[in-house]
Short mmCIF file of C-alpha atoms in Angstrom, two decimals:
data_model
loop_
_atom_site.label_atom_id
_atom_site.label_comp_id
_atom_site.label_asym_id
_atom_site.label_seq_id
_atom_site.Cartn_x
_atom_site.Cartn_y
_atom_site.Cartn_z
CA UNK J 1 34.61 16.58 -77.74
CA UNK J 2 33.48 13.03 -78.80
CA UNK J 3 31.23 11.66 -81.21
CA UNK J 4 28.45 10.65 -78.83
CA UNK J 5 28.72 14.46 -76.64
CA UNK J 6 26.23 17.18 -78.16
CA UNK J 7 27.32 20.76 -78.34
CA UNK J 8 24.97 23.40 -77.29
CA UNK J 9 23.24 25.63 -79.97
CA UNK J 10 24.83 28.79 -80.63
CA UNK J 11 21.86 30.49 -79.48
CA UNK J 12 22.47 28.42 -76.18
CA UNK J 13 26.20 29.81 -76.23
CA UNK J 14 25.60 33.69 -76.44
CA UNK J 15 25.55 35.66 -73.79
CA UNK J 16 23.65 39.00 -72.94
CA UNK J 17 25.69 41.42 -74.73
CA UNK J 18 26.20 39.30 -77.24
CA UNK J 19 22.19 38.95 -77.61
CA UNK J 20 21.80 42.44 -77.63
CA UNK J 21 24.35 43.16 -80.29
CA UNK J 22 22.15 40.33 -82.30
CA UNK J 23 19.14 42.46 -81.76
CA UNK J 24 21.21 45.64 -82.66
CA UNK J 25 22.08 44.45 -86.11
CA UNK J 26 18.46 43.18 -87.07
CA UNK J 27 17.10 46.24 -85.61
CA UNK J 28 19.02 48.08 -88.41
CA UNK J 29 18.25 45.59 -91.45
CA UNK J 30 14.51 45.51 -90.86
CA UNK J 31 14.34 49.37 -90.82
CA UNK J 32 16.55 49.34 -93.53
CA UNK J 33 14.35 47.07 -95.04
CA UNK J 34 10.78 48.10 -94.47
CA UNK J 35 12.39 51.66 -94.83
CA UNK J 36 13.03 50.84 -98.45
CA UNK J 37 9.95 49.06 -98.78
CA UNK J 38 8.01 51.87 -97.88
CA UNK J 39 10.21 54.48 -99.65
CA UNK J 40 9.45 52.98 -102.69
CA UNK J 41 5.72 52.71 -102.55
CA UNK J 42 5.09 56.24 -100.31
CA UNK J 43 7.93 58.30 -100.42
CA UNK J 44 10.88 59.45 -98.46
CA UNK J 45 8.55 60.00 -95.19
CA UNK J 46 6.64 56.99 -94.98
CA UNK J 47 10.39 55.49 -95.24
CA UNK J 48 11.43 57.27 -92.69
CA UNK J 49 8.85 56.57 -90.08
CA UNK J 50 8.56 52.89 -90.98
CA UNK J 51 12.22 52.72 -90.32
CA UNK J 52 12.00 54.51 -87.04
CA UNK J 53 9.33 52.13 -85.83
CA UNK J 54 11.72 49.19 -86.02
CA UNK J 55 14.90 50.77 -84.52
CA UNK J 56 13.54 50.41 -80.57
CA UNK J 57 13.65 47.27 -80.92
CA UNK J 58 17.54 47.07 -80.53
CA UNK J 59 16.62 47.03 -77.02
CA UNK J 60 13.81 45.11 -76.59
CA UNK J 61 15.67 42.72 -74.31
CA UNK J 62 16.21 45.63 -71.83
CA UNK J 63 13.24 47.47 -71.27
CA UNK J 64 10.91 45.32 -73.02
CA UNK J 65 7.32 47.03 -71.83
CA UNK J 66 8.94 50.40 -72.81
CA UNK J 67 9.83 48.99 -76.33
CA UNK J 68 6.52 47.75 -76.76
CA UNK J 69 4.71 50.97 -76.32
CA UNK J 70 7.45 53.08 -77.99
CA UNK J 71 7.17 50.69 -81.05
CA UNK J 72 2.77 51.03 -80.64
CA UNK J 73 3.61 54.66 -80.60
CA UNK J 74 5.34 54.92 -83.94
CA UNK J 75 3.01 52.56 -85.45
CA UNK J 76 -0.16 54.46 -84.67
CA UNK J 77 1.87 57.54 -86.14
CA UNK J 78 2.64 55.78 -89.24
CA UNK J 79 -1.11 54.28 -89.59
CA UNK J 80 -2.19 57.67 -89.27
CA UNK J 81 0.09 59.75 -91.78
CA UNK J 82 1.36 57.31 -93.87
CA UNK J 83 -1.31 54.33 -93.81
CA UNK J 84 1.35 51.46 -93.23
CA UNK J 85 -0.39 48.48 -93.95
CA UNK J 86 2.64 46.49 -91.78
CA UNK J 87 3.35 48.37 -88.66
CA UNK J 88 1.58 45.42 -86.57
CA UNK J 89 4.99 43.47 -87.44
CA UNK J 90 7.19 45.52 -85.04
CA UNK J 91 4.61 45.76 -82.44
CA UNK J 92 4.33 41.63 -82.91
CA UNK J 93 8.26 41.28 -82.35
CA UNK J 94 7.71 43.86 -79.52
CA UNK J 95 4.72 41.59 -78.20
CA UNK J 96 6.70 38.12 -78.04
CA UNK J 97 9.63 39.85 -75.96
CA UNK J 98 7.19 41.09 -73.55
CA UNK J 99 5.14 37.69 -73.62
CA UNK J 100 9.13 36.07 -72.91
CA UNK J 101 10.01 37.59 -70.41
CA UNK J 102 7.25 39.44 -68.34
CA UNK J 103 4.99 37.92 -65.51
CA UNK J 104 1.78 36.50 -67.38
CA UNK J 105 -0.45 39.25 -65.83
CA UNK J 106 1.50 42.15 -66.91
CA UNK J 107 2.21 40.70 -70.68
CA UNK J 108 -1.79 39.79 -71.19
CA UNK J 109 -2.15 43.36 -70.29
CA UNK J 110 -0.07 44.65 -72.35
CA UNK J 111 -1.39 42.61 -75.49
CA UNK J 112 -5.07 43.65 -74.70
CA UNK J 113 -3.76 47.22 -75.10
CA UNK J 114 -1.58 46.58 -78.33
CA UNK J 115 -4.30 44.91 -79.89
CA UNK J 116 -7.16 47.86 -79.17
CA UNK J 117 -4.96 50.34 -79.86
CA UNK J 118 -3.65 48.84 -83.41
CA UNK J 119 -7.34 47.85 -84.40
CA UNK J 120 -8.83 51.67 -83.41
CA UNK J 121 -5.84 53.13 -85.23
CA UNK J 122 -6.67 50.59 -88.41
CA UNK J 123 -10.11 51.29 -88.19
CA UNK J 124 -10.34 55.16 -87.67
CA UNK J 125 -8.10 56.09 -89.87
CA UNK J 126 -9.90 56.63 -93.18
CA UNK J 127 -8.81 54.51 -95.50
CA UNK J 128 -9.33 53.97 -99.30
CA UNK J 129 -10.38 50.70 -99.95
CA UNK J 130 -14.15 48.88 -98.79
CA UNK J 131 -14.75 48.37 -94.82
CA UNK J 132 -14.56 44.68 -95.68
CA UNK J 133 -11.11 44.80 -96.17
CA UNK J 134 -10.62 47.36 -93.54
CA UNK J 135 -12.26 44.57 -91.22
CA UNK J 136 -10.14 41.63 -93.01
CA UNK J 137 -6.91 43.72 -92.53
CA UNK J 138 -7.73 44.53 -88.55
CA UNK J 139 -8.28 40.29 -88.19
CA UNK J 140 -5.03 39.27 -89.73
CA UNK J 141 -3.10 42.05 -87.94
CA UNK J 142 -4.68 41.06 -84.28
CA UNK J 143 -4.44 37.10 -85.02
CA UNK J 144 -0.60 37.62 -85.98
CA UNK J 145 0.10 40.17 -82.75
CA UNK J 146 -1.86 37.37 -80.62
CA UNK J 147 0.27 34.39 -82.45
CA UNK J 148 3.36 36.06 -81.64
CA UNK J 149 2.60 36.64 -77.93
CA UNK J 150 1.34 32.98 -77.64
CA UNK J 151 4.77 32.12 -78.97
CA UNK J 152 6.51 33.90 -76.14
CA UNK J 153 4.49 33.01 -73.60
CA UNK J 154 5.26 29.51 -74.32
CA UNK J 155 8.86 30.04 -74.46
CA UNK J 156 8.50 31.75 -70.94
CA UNK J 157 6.60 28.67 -69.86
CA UNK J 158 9.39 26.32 -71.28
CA UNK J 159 12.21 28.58 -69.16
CA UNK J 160 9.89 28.69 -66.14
CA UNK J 161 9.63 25.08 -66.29
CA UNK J 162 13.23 24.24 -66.91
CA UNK J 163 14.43 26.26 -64.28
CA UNK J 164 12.20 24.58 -61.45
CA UNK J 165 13.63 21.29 -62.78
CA UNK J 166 17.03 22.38 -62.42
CA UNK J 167 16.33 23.50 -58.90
CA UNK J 168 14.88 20.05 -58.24
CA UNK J 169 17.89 18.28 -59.37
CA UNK J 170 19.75 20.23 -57.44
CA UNK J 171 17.39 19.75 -53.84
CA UNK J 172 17.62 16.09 -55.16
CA UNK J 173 21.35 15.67 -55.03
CA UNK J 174 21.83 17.68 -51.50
CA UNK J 175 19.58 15.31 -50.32
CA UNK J 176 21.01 12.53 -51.68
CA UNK J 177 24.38 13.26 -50.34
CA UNK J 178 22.65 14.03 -46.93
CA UNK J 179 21.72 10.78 -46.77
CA UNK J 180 24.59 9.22 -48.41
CA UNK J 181 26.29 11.17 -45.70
CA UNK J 182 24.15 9.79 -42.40
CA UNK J 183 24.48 6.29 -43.55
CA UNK J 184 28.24 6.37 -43.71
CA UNK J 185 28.72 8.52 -40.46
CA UNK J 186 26.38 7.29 -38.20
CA UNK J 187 27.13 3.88 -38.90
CA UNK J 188 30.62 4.04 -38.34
CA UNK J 189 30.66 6.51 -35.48
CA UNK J 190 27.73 4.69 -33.62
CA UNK J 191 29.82 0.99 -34.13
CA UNK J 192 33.30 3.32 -32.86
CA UNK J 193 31.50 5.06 -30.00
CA UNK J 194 29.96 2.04 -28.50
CA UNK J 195 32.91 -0.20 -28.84
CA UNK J 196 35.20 2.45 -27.72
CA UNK J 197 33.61 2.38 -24.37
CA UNK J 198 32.84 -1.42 -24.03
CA UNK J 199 36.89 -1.14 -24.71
CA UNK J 200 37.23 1.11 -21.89
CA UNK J 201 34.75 -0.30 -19.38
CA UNK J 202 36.92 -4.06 -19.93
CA UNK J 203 40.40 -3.35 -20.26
CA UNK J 204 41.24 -3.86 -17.03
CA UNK J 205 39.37 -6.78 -16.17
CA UNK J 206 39.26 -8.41 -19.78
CA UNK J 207 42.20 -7.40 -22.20
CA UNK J 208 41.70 -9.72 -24.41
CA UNK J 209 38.56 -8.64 -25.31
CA UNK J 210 39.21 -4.60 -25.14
CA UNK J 211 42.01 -5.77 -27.69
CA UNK J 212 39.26 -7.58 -29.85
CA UNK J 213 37.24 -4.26 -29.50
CA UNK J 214 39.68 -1.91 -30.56
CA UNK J 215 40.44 -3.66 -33.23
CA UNK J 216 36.62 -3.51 -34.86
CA UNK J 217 36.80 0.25 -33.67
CA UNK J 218 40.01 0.59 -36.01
CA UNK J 219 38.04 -1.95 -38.83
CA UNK J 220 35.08 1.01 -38.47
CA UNK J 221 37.57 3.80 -38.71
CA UNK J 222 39.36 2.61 -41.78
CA UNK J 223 35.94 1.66 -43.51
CA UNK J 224 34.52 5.13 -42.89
CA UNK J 225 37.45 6.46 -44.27
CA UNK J 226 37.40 4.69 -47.27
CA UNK J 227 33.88 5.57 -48.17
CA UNK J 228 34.25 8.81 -47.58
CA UNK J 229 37.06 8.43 -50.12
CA UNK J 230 34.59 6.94 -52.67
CA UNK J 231 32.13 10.01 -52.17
CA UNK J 232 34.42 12.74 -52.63
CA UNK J 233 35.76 10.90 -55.21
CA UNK J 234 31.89 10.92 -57.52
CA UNK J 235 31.12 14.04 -56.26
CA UNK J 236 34.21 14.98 -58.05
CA UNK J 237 34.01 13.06 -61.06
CA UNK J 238 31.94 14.32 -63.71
CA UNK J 239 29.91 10.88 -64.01
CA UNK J 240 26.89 10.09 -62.62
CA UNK J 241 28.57 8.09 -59.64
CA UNK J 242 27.42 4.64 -60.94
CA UNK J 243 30.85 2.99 -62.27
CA UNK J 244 31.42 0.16 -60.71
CA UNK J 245 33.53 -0.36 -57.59
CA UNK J 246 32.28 3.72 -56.90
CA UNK J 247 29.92 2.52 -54.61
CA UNK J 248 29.29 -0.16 -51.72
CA UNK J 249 27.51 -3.46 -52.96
CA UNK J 250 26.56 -7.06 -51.74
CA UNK J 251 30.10 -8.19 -51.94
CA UNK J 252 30.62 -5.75 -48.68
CA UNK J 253 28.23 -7.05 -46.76
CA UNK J 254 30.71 -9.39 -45.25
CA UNK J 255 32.80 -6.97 -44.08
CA UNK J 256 30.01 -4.77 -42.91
CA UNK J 257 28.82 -7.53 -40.74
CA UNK J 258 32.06 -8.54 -38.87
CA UNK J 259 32.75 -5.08 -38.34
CA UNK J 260 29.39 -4.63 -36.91
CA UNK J 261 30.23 -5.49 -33.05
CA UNK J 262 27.36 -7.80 -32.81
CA UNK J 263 27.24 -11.35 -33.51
CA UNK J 264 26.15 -10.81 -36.91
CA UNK J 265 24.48 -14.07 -39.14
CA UNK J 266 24.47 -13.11 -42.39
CA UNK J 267 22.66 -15.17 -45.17
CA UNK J 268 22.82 -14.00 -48.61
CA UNK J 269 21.55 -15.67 -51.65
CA UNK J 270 23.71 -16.76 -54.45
CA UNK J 271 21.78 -16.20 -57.11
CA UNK J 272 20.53 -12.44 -56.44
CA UNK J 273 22.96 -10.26 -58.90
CA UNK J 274 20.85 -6.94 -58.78
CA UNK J 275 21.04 -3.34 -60.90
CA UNK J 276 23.66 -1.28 -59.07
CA UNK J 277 21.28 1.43 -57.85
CA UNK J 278 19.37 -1.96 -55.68
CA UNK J 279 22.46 -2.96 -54.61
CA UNK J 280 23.73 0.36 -53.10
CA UNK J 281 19.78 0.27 -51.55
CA UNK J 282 20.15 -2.90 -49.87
CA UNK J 283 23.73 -2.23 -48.47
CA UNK J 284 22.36 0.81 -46.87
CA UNK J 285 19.06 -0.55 -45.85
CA UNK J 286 21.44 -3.51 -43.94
CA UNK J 287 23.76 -1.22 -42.62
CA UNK J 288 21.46 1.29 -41.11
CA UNK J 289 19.98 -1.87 -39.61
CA UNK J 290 23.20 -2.93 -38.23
CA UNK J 291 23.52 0.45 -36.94
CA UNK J 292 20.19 0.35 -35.04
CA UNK J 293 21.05 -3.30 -32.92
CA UNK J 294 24.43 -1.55 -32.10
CA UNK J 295 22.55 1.43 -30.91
CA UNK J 296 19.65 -0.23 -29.01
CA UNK J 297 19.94 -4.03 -28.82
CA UNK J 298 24.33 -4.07 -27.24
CA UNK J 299 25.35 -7.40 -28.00
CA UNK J 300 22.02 -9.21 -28.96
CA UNK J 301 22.49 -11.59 -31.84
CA UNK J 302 21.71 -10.67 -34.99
CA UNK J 303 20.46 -12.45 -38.72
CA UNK J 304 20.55 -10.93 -42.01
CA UNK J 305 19.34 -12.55 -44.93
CA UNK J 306 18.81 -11.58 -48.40
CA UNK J 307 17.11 -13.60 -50.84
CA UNK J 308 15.70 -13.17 -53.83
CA UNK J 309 11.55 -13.70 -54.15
CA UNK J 310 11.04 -14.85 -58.31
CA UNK J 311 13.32 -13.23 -60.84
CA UNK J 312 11.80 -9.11 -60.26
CA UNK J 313 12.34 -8.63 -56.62
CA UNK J 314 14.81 -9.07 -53.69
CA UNK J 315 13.71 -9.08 -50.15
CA UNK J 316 16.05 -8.01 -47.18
CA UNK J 317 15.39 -9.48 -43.26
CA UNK J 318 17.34 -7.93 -40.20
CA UNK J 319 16.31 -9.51 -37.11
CA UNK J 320 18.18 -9.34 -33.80
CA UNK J 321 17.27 -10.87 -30.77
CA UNK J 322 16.36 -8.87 -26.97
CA UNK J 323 19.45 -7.25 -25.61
CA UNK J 324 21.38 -9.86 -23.31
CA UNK J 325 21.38 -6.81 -21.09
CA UNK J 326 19.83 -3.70 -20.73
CA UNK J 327 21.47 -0.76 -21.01
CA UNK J 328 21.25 0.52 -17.15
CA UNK J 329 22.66 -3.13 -16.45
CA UNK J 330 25.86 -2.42 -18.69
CA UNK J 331 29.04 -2.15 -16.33
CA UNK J 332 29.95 1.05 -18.31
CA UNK J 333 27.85 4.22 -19.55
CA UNK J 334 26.99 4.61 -23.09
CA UNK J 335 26.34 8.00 -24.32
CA UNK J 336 23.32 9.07 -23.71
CA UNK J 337 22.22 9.36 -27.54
CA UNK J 338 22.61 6.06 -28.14
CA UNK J 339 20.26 4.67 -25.88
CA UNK J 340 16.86 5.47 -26.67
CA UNK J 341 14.55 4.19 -29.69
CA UNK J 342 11.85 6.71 -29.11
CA UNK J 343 14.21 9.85 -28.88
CA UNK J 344 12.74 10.98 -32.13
CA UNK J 345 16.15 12.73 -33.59
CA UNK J 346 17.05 9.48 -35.89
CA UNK J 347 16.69 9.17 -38.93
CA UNK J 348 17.59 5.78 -39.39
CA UNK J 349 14.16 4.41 -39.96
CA UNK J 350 12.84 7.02 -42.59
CA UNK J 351 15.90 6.76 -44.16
CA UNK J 352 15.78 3.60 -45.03
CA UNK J 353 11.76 3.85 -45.80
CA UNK J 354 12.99 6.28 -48.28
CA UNK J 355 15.69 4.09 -50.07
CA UNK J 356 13.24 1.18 -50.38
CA UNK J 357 10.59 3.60 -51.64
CA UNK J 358 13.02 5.40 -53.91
CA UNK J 359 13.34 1.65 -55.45
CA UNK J 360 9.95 1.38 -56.10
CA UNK J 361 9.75 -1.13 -53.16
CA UNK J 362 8.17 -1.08 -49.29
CA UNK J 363 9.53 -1.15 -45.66
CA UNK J 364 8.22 -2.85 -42.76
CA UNK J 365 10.15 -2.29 -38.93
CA UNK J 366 8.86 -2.90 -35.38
CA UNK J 367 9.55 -4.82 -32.26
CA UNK J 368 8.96 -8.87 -31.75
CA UNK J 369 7.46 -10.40 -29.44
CA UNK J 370 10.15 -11.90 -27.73
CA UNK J 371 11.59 -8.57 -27.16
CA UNK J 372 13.95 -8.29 -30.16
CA UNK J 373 12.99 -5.99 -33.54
CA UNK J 374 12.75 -7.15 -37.23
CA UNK J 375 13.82 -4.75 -40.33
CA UNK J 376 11.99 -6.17 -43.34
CA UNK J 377 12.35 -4.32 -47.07
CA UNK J 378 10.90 -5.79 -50.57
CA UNK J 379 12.48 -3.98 -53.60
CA UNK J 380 11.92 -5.00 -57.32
CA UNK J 381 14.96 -5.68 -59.17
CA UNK J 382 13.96 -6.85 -62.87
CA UNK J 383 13.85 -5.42 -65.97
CA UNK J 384 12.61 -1.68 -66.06
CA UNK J 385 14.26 -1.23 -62.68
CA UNK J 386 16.68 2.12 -62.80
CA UNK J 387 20.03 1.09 -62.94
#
């Protein structure tokens, strides 16, 4: 493992049985322990029961309520017959498993009853020293018992919390790759389906141009392919996915617009390096773009131009032009999916909504005018954005 890797705790590396042998072995020193303590100031008995009180404990991970009132059980016993000034210890261990690892209801419960029954035990029992000290002693023993749950509690907290973050990250990435997913499919199969049939509907009449056709349907094959290739390949790897070259950037745009099927006009500023994460953004936001003219607009022109606005933000325009022809006017049939706008089963528009909001920027799309539709995104790209 190197240098800048950090190993887990061992407490982070021992598993259940291994935990419970822990608990086993320090069970058996603090009887032996308080045993002998007690032995020495009240005799074999009082060594005996002080002892007993801790050895439940070995399974306080297991059945921790049951421990808990075992443990109160024995130290009632040994308040009463043997006046053990300590027994609130084992019920305090007994109290912070139960505040770790039972629902918050159920523990508080259980520490209003630990705490009456340890005070009315203290206090009954006749004891031979003043009532002040009776009353000090009863204090200390119920602010301890209450520390120690507090502790637990808080450690169930911390678990509780960690465990709905891990669950996050994990909703996070599925949807991630969902999307990730969409924008690589549905572009490429939208750009393969259309042109296939264009392909079709002219080869007799126009080969020249079904060869031109096929040969951006086998351009959209090979690129889907290949990204593919690059997701399975960070999905697999056990970095984050942001190396370079393991995802699309502005140097593909190029590609991405000759391979479009429209007449594509792309513009792209010079001078706008951006933070990887922006640059994956805007690829996506463009193709998705792409992917909506090839769906809705057929062969209507089409301008993309991305320019930077002041050193902290990029902005990206798609606009396209009305169709040249309508859809019902096409010499061929497109599939039926790819024809209307307001079918409501895309998700081309929120998805891109959510990249540029993911960013930290906004995303503005709706119909012209003259008939054609404009995509327009903003996304900050200076210092502070995630990379």
């Amino acid at each position: 493992m190197g240098d800048g890797e950090s190993r887990p705790l061992v407490a982070g590396r021992l598993r259940d049985g291994q935990w419970h042998g822990v608990d086993t072995v320090a069970a058996v020193l603090l009887a032996l322990a308080f045993g002998a303590s007690e032995t020495r100031s009240g005799g074999w008995g009082a060594g005996a029961v002080a002892a007993a009180v801790w050895l439940p404990v070995a399974v306080r991970r297991r059945r921790p309520l049951r421990v808990l009132y075992t443990v109160l059980a024995g130290a009632v016993f040994a308040i009463a017959f043997t006046g053990w000034e300590e027994s609130w210890v084992p019920v305090g261990a007994a109290l912070y498993t139960v505040a770790a690892r039972e629902p918050r209801r159920r523990s508080a419960t259980a520490l209003g009853c630990a705490l009456g029954v340890v005070a009315a035990a203290i206090v009954l029992v006749p004891q031979p020293v003043p009532a002040s000290e009776v009353a000090g002693g009863v204090v200390f023993a119920s602010s301890m018992m209450a520390l120690l749950w507090l502790v637990g509690t808080a450690l169930r907290e911390q678990r509780s919390y960690a465990e709905l973050a891990a669950r996050q990250a994990v909703t996070d990435e599925r949807l991630r790759i969902a999307r990730e997913l969409h924008d690589v499919v549905a572009h490429h199969l939208t750009v393969i389906a259309v042109r296939a049939e264009v392909a079709r509907a002219v080869a007799s009449t126009n080969p020249e141009e079904a060869e031109r056709t096929l040969a951006l349907v086998g351009t959209a094959g090979r690129t889907a392919l290949t990204e593919m290739r690059r997701m399975l390949g960070v999905l697999r790897s056990p970095g984050d996915g942001a190396e370079s070259g393991s995802t699309p950037g502005l140097a593909d745009l190029p590609a991405l617009a000759d391979g479009a099927g429209p007449r594509v006009e792309l513009s792209v500023d010079p001078d706008a390096p951006l933070p990887p994460g922006v640059e994956l953004a805007v690829y996506r936001i463009v193709q998705e773009a792409l992917t909506n003219v090839v769906k809705h607009a057929g062969s209507a022109d089409c301008r993309v131009n991305l320019s930077r606005t002041g050193p902290e933000a990029v902005e990206i325009e798609v606009v396209n032009d009305a169709p040249s022809r309508l859809p019902s006017q096409l010499p061929f049939r497109l599939p039926s999916q790819l024809l209307s706008r307001r079918s409501g089963g895309g998700h081309g528009l929120v998805g891109m909504r959510e990249r540029a909001v993911m960013c930290g920027g906004t995303l503005s799309a709706g119909p012209l005018a003259t008939g054609g539709f404009r995509v327009h995104a903003r996304l900050p790209c200076g210092p502070g954005t995630a990379r």
